[in-house]
Coordinates of C-alpha atoms and ligand atoms in Angstrom, one line a residue:
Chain A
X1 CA 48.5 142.6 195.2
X2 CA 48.8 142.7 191.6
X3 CA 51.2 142.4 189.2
X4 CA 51.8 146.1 188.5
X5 CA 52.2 147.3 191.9
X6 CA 55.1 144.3 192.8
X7 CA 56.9 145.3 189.7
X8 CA 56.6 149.0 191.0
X9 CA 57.8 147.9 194.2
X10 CA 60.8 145.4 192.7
X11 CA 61.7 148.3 190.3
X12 CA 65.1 151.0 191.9
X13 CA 63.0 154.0 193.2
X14 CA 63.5 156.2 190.9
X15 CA 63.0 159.7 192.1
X16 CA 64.5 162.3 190.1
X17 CA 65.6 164.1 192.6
X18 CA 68.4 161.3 193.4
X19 CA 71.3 161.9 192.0
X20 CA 73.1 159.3 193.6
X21 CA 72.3 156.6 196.3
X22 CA 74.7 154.3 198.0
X23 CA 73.0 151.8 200.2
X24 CA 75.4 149.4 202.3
X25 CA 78.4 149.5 200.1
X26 CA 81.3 147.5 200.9
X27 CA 84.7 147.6 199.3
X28 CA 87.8 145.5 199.9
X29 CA 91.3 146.0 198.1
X30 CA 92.7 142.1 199.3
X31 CA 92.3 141.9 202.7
X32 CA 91.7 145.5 203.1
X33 CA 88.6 146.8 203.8
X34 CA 88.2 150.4 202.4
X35 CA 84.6 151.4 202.5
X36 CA 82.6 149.8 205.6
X37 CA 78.7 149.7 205.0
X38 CA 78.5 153.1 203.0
X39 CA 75.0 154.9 203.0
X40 CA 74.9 158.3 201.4
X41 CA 72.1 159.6 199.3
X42 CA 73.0 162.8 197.3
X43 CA 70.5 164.7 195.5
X44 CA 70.4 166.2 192.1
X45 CA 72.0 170.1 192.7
X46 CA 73.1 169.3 196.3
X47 CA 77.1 169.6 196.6
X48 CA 78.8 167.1 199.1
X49 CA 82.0 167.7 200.3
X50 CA 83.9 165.2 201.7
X51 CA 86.7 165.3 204.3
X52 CA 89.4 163.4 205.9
X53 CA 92.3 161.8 206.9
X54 CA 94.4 160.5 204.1
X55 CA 93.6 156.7 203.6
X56 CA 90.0 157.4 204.9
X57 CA 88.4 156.3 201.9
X58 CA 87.9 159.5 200.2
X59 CA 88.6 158.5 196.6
X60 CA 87.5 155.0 197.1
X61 CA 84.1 156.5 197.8
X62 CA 83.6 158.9 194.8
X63 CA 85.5 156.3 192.4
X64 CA 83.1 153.6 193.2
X65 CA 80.1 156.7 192.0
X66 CA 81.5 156.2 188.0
X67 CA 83.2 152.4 188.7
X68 CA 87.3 153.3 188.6
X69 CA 86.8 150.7 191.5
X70 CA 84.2 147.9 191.8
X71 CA 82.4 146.8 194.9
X72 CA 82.2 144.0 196.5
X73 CA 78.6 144.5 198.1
X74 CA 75.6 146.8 198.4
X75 CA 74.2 148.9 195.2
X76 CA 75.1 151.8 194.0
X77 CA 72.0 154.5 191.8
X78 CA 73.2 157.0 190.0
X79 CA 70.5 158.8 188.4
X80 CA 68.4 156.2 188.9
X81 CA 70.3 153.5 187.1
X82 CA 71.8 150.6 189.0
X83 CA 75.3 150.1 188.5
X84 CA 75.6 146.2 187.9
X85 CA 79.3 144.8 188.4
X86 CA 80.7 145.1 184.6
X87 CA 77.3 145.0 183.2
X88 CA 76.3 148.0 180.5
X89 CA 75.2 150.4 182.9
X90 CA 78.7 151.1 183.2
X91 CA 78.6 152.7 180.0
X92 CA 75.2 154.7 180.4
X93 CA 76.2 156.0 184.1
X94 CA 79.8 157.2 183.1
X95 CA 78.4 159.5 180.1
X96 CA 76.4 161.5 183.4
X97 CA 79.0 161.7 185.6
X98 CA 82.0 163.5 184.9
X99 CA 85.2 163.9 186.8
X100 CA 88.5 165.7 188.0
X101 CA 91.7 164.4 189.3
X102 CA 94.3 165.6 191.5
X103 CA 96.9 165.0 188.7
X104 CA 94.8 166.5 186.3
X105 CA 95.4 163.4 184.1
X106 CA 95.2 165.5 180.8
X107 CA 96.2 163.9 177.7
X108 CA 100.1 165.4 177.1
X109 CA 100.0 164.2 173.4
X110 CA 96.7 166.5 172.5
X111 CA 96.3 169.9 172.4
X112 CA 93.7 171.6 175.1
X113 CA 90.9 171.7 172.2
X114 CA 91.9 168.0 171.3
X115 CA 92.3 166.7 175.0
X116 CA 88.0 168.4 175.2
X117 CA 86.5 167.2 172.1
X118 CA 87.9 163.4 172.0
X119 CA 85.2 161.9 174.5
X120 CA 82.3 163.8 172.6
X121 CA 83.6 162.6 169.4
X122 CA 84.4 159.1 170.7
X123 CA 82.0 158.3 172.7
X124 CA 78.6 160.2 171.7
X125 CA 79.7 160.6 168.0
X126 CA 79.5 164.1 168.0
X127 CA 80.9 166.2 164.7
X128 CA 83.9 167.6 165.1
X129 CA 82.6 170.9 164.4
X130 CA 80.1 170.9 167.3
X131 CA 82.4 168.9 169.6
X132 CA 84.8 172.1 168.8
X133 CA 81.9 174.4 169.4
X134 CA 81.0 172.7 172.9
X135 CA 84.8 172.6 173.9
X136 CA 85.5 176.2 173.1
X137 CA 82.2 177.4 174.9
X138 CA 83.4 175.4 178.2
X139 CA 87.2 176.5 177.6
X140 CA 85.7 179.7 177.8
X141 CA 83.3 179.0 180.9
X142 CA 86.9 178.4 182.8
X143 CA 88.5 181.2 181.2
X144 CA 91.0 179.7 179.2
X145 CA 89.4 180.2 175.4
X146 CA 92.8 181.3 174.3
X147 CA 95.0 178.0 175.6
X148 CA 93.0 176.1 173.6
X149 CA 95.7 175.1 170.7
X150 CA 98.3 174.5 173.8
X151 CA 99.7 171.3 175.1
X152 CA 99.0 170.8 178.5
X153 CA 102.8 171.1 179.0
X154 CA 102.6 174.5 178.3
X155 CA 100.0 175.3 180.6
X156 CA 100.3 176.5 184.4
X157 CA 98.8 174.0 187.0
X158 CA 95.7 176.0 187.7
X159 CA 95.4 176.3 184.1
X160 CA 95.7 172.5 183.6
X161 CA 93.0 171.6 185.8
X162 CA 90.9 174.1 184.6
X163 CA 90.9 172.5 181.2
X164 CA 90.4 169.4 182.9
X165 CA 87.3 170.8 184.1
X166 CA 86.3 171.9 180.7
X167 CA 87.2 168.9 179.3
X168 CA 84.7 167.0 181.8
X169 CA 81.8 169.3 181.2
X170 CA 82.0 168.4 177.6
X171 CA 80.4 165.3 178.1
X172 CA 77.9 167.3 179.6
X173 CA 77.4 165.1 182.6
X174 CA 74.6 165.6 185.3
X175 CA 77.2 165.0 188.1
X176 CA 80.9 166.1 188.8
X177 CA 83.4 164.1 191.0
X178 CA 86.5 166.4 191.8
X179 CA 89.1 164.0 194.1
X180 CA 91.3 166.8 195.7
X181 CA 91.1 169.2 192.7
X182 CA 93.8 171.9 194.5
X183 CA 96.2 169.8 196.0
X184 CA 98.7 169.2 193.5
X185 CA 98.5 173.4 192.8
X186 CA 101.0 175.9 194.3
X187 CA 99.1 178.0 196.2
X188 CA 98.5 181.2 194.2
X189 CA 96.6 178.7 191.2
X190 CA 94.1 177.2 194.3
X191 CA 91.8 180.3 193.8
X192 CA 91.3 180.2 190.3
X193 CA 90.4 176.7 190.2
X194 CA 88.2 177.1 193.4
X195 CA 86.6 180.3 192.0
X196 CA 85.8 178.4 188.8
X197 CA 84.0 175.1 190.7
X198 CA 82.2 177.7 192.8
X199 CA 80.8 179.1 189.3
X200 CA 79.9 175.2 188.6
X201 CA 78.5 174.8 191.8
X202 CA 76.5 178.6 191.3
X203 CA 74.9 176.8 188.1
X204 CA 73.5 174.3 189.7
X205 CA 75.8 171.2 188.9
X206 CA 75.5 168.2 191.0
X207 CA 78.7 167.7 193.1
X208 CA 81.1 165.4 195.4
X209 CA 84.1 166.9 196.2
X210 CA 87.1 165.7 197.5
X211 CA 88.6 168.3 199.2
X212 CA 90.6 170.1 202.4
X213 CA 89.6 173.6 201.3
X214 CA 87.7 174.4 204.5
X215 CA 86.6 177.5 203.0
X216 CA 84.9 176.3 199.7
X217 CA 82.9 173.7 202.3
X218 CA 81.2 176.6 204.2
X219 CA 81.0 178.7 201.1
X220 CA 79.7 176.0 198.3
X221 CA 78.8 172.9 200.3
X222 CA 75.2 171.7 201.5
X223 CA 76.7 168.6 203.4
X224 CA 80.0 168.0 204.5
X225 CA 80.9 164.5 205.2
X226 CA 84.0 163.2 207.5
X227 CA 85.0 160.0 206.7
X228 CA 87.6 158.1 209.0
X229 CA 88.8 154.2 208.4
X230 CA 86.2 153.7 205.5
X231 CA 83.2 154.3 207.3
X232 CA 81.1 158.2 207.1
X233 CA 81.3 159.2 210.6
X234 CA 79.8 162.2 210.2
X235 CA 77.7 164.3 207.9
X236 CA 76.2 167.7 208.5
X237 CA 75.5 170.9 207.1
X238 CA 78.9 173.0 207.1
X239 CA 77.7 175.1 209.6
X240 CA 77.2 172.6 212.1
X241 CA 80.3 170.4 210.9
X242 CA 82.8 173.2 211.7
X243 CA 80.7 174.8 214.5
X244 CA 79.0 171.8 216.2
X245 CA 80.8 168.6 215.2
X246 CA 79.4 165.7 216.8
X247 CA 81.7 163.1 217.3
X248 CA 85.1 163.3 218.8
X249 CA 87.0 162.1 215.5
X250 CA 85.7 165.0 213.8
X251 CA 86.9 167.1 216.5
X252 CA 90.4 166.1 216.2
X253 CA 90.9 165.6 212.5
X254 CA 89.2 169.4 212.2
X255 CA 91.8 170.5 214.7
X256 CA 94.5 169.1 213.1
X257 CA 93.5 170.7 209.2
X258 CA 92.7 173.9 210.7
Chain B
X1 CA 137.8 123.5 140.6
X2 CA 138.1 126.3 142.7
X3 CA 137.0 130.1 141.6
X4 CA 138.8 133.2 142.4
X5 CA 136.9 135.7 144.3
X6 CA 136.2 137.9 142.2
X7 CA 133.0 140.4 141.0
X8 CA 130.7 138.1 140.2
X9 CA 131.4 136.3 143.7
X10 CA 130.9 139.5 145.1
X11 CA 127.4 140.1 143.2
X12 CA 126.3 136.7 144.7
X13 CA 126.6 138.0 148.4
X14 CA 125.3 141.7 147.2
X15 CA 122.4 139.9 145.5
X16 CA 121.3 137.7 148.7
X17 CA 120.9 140.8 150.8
X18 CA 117.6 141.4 149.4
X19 CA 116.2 138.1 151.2
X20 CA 117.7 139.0 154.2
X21 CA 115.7 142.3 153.8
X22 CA 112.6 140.7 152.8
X23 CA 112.7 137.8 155.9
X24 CA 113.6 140.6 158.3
X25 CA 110.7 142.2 157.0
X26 CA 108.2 139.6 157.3
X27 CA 109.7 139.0 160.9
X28 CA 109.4 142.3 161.8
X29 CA 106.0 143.3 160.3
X30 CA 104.8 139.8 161.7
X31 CA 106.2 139.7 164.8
X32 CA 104.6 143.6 164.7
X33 CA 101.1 142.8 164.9
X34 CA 102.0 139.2 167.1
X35 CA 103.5 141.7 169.3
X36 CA 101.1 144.4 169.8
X37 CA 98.4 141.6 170.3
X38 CA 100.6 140.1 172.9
X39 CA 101.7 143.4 174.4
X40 CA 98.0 144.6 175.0
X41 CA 97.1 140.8 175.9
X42 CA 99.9 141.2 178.6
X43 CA 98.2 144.3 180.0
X44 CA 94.5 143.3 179.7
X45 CA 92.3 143.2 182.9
X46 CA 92.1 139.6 182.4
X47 CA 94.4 137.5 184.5
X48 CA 94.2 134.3 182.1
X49 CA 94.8 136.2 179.2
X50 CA 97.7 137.9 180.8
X51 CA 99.5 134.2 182.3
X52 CA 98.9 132.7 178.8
X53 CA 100.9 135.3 176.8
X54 CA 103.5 135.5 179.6
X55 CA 104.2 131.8 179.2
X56 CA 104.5 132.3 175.3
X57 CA 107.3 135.1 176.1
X58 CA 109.6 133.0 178.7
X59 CA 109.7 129.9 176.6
X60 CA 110.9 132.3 173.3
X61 CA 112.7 134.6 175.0
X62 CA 114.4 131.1 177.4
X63 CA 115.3 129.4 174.1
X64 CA 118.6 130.1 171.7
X65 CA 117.0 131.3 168.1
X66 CA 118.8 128.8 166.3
X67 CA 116.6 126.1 168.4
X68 CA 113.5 128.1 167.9
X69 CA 114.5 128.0 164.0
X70 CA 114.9 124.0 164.1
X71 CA 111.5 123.4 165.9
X72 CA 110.1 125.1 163.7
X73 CA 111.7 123.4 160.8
X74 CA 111.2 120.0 161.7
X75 CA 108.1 120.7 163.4
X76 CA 106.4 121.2 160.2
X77 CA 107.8 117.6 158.9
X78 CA 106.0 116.3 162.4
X79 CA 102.6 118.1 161.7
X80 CA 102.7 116.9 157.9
X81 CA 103.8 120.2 155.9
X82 CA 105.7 120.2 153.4
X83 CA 109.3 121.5 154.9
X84 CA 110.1 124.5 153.4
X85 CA 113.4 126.3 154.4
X86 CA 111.4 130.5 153.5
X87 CA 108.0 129.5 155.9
X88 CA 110.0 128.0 158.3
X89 CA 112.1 130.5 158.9
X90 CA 109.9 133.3 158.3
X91 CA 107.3 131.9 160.9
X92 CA 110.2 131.5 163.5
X93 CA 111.3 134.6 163.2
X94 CA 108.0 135.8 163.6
X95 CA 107.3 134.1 166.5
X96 CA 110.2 135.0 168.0
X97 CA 110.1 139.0 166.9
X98 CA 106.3 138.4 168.5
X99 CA 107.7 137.6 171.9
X100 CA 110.3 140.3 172.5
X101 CA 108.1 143.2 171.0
X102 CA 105.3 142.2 173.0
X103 CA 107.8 142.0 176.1
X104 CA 109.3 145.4 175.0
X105 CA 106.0 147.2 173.8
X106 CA 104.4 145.4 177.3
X107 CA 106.9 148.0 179.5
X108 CA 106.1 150.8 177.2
X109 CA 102.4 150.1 178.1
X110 CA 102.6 149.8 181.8
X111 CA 104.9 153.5 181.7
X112 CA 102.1 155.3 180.4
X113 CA 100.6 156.6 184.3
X114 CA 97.6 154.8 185.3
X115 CA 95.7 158.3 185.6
X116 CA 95.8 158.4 181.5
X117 CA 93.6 155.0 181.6
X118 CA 91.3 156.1 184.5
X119 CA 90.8 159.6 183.1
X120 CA 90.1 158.3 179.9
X121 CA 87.5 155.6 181.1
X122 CA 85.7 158.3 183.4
X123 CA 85.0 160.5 180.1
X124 CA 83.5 156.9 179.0
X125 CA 86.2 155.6 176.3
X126 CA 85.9 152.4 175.7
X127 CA 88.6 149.8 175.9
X128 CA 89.6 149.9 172.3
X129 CA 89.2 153.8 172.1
X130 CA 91.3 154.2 175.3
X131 CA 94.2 152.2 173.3
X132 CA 93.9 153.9 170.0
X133 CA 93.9 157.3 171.3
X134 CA 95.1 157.6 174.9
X135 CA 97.3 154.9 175.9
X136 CA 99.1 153.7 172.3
X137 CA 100.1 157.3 171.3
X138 CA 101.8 157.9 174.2
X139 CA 103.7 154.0 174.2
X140 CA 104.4 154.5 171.1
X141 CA 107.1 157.8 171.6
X142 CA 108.7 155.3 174.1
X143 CA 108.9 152.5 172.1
X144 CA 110.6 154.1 169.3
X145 CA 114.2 153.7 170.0
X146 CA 113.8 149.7 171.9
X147 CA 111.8 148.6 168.7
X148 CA 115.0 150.3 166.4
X149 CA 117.3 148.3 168.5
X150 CA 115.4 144.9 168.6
X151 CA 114.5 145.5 164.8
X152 CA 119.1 144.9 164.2
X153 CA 118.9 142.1 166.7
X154 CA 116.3 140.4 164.5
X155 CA 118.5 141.3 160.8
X156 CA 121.5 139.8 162.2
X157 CA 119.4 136.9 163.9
X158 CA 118.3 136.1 160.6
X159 CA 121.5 135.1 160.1
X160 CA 120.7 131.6 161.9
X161 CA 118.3 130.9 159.1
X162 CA 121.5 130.0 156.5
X163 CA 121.7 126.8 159.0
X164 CA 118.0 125.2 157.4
X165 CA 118.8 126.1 154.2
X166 CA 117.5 130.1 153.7
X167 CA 119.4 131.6 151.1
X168 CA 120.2 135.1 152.5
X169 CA 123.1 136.8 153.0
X170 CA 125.4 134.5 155.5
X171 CA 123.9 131.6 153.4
X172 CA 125.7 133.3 150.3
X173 CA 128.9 133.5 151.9
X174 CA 129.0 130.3 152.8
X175 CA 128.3 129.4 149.0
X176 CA 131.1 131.5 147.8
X177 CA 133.3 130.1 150.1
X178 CA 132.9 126.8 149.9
X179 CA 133.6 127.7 145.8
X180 CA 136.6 130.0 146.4
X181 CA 137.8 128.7 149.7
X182 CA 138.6 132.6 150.9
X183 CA 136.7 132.6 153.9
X184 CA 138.5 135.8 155.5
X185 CA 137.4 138.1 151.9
X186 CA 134.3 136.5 151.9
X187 CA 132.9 137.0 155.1
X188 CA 134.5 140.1 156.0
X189 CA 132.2 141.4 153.3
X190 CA 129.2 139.4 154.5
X191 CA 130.0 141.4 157.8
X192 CA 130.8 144.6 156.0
X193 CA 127.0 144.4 154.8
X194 CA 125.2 143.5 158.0
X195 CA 127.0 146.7 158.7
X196 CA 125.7 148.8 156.0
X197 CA 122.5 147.2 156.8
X198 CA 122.4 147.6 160.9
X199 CA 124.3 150.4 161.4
X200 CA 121.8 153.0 160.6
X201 CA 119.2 151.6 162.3
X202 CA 121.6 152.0 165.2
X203 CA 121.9 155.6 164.7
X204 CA 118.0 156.2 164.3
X205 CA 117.6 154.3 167.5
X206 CA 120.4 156.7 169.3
X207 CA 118.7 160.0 167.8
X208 CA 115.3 158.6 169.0
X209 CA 116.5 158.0 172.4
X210 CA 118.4 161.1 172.7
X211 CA 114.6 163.1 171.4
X212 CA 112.6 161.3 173.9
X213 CA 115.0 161.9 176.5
X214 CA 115.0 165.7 175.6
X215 CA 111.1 165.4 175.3
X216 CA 110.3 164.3 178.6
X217 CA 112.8 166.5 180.2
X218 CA 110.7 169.4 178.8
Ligands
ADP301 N1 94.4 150.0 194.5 C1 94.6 149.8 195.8 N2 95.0 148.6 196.3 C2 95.2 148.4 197.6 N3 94.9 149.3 198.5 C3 94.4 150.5 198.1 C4 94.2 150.8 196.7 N4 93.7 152.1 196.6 C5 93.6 152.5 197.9 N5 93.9 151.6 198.8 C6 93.9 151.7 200.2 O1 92.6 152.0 200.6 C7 92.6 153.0 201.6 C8 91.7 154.2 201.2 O2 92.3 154.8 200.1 P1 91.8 156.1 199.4 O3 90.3 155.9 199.1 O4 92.7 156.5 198.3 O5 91.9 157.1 200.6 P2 91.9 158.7 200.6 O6 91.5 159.2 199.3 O7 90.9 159.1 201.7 O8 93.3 159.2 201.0 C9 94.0 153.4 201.9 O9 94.4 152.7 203.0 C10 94.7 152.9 200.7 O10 96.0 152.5 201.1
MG302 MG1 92.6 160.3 197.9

């Protein structure tokens, strides 16, 4: 063999069409063991979403993607970079992936246009004119161009997380995490904020979404995933995940949310 | 020979206000940056870090003032330095304004919601930049209205400091009195200017408390 081919061999496969790739991942909180020997391979433009009971693992699993939580074993790609416990890559991998909270988590001391153009200041030294220019083209991707000298305070729920959504895309990231985007919405914001990651999804953005909104799966999703006690227990097209499931859990917990 | 009390005694006290002002400046602009260090230290990810600063906080915040002023003191006679009554007391104070801001600005830290630090890190904010922009800002509207009211705790602590020798105010009084021997006159108006001194800062604290409580109602 020679020395080329074993460095091609030792070197992370690469293929551009992997957005992300989870292989064996273990996470404990203590004693606790929340993710259980994870394998999950998304690729770039496919949208996950991921179901489940609450404590399954849900937001464990999509906050290990941009390192909120570390692992304790297996390896985690995200476009093709290995994230290395506290190592730089940290820094490189959370400039691609962006992401939404439930609690929206906007900054309450910054206006809507500040709260959007910190990060691309901050972080990849934009102007401020251009960091303006990107937020207000975003603000107005989410329909909100005219919020933008708002606080947060001011702004409805829906609106809020709308903004954060803006604010997210700023960074122009190549992957979006949403942990339960609608659930801390009253019910007549859910749609706008659905409606508006359905236009992300429409554009091709790379997604995991933490969600319960049955409809967006079969509408957006090209896997769903059920996840129980840490571990995936199942993962299918949403056709076949609401029509066919597999395995008894899914059954029951589909029961239950329907 | 004993003086009456009269204008010129009164001058003396007015006069030594000044270096009551200036030490509880130094304390306060010292202890200041001691504090915010040990505030963020007391907050870091890093658990050594974090059990070092806490021990610096119990043992000032376990011992009276006045001991913290003699240590201090005599500790720089032990170490070699010359003693000198101004450092002595102006590093105390320091120390000790360090350990009860960082303690105070520490709770102001930790009430910011945990969702402000992990949003911020997810848009890829660095440590520093997540404390400049996101996490500091928003401390800082909570710590208003504690940092008034420790800020009179330390102007009157500096009171202790006559006891090494600090000529500030209560140092004064005690000059004056131990010339006119009118200790009631005297140190009523040695009282009477703590007062003047303090008793704004008390109302600035009050109207700060009574904002943010109106602010985060909103
Ligand atoms: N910081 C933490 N410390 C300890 N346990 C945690 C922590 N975060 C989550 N857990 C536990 O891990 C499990 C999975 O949590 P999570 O991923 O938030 O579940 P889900 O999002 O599916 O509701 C839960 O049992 C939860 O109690
Ligand atoms: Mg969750």
């Amino acid at each position: 063999m020679t020395t080329t081919s074993e460095t091609a061999a030792e070197a992370p496969r690469k293929t551009l069409e992997t957005a992300v790739r989870m292989e064996a991942v273990n996470k404990w909180y203590g004693a606790f063991q929340a993710l259980k020997n994870v394998d999950l391979e998304v690729r770039s433009g496919e949208r996950i979403v991921v179901c489940g009971p609450s404590g399954s693992g849900k937001s464990t699993l999509i906050r290990c993607i941009n390192q909120l939580e570390a692992i304790q074993s297996g390896r985690i790609f995200v476009d093709g970079i290995e994230l290395t416990a506290g190592g730089k890559n940290v820094d490189a991998i959370r400039r691609e992936v962006g992401m939404v909270f439930q609690q929206f988590n906007l900054f309450p001391h910054m206006t809507v246009l500040e709260n959007c153009t910190l990060a691309p200041m901050k972080v990849r030294g934009e102007t401020r004119d251009a960091a303006e220019a990107t937020a207000r083209k975003y603000l107005a991707r989410v329909h909100i161009p005219e919020q933008a000298d708002k606080y947060p305070a001011q702004l409805s729920g829906g609106q809020q997380q709308r903004v954060a959504i803006a604010r997210a895309l700023c960074m122009n990231p190549k992957i979006m995490l949403f942990d339960e985007p609608t659930s801390a919405l009253d019910p007549e914001m859910v749609k706008e904020v659905l409606d508006t990651m359905i236009d992300l999804a429409d554009g091709g953005m790379t997604m995991l979404v933490v969600t319960h909104e049955m409809g967006f799966a079969r509408r957006v999703a090209d896997r769903v995933i059920f996840m129980d006690r840490g571990e995936i227990v199942e993962m299918a097209p949403p056709d076949r995940f609401f029509d066919d499931p597999q395995h008894e859990r899914t059954r029951t917990f589909l029961g239950q949310i329907a | 020979m004993i003086r009456t009390f009269g204008w010129n005694e009164f001058l003396f006290i007015l006069m030594a206000i000044r270096w009551t002002i200036a030490l509880s400046a130094i304390a306060f602009i010292g202890g200041g940056i001691g504090g915010l260090a040990i505030a963020l230290a007391r907050t870091s990810g890093d658990k050594v870090v974090r059990q070092a600063t806490a021990g610096f906080i119990r043992v000032f915040q376990g011992t009276p003032l006045l001991l913290q002023l003699f240590l201090v003191y005599f500790g720089m006679a032990v170490v070699g330095a010359a003693i000198n009554p101004w450092i002595a007391a102006a590093l105390a104070l320091t120390l000790h304004a360090s350990a009860f801001l960082g303690e105070i600005w520490r709770g102001c830290i930790e009430a910011v919601p945990l969702g402000q630090n992990e949003a911020a890190t997810a848009l890829g904010l660095k440590w520093a930049s997540r404390q400049r922009w996101i996490i500091l800002p928003q401390a800082a509207r909570i710590a208003v209205a504690p940092t008034v009211g420790f800020l009179v705790q330390l102007i009157k602590g500096t009171s202790l400091a006559a006891i090494i020798g600090f000529t500030e105010l209560t140092r004064a009084g005690q000059i004056i009195n131990n010339a006119t021997f009118e200790p009631f006159t005297v140190f009523s108006i040695v009282a009477g200017l703590y007062f003047v001194l303090c008793w704004p800062l008390s109302l600035l604290a009050r109207q700060a408390e009574i904002r943010f409580a109106r602010a985060s109602a909103r």
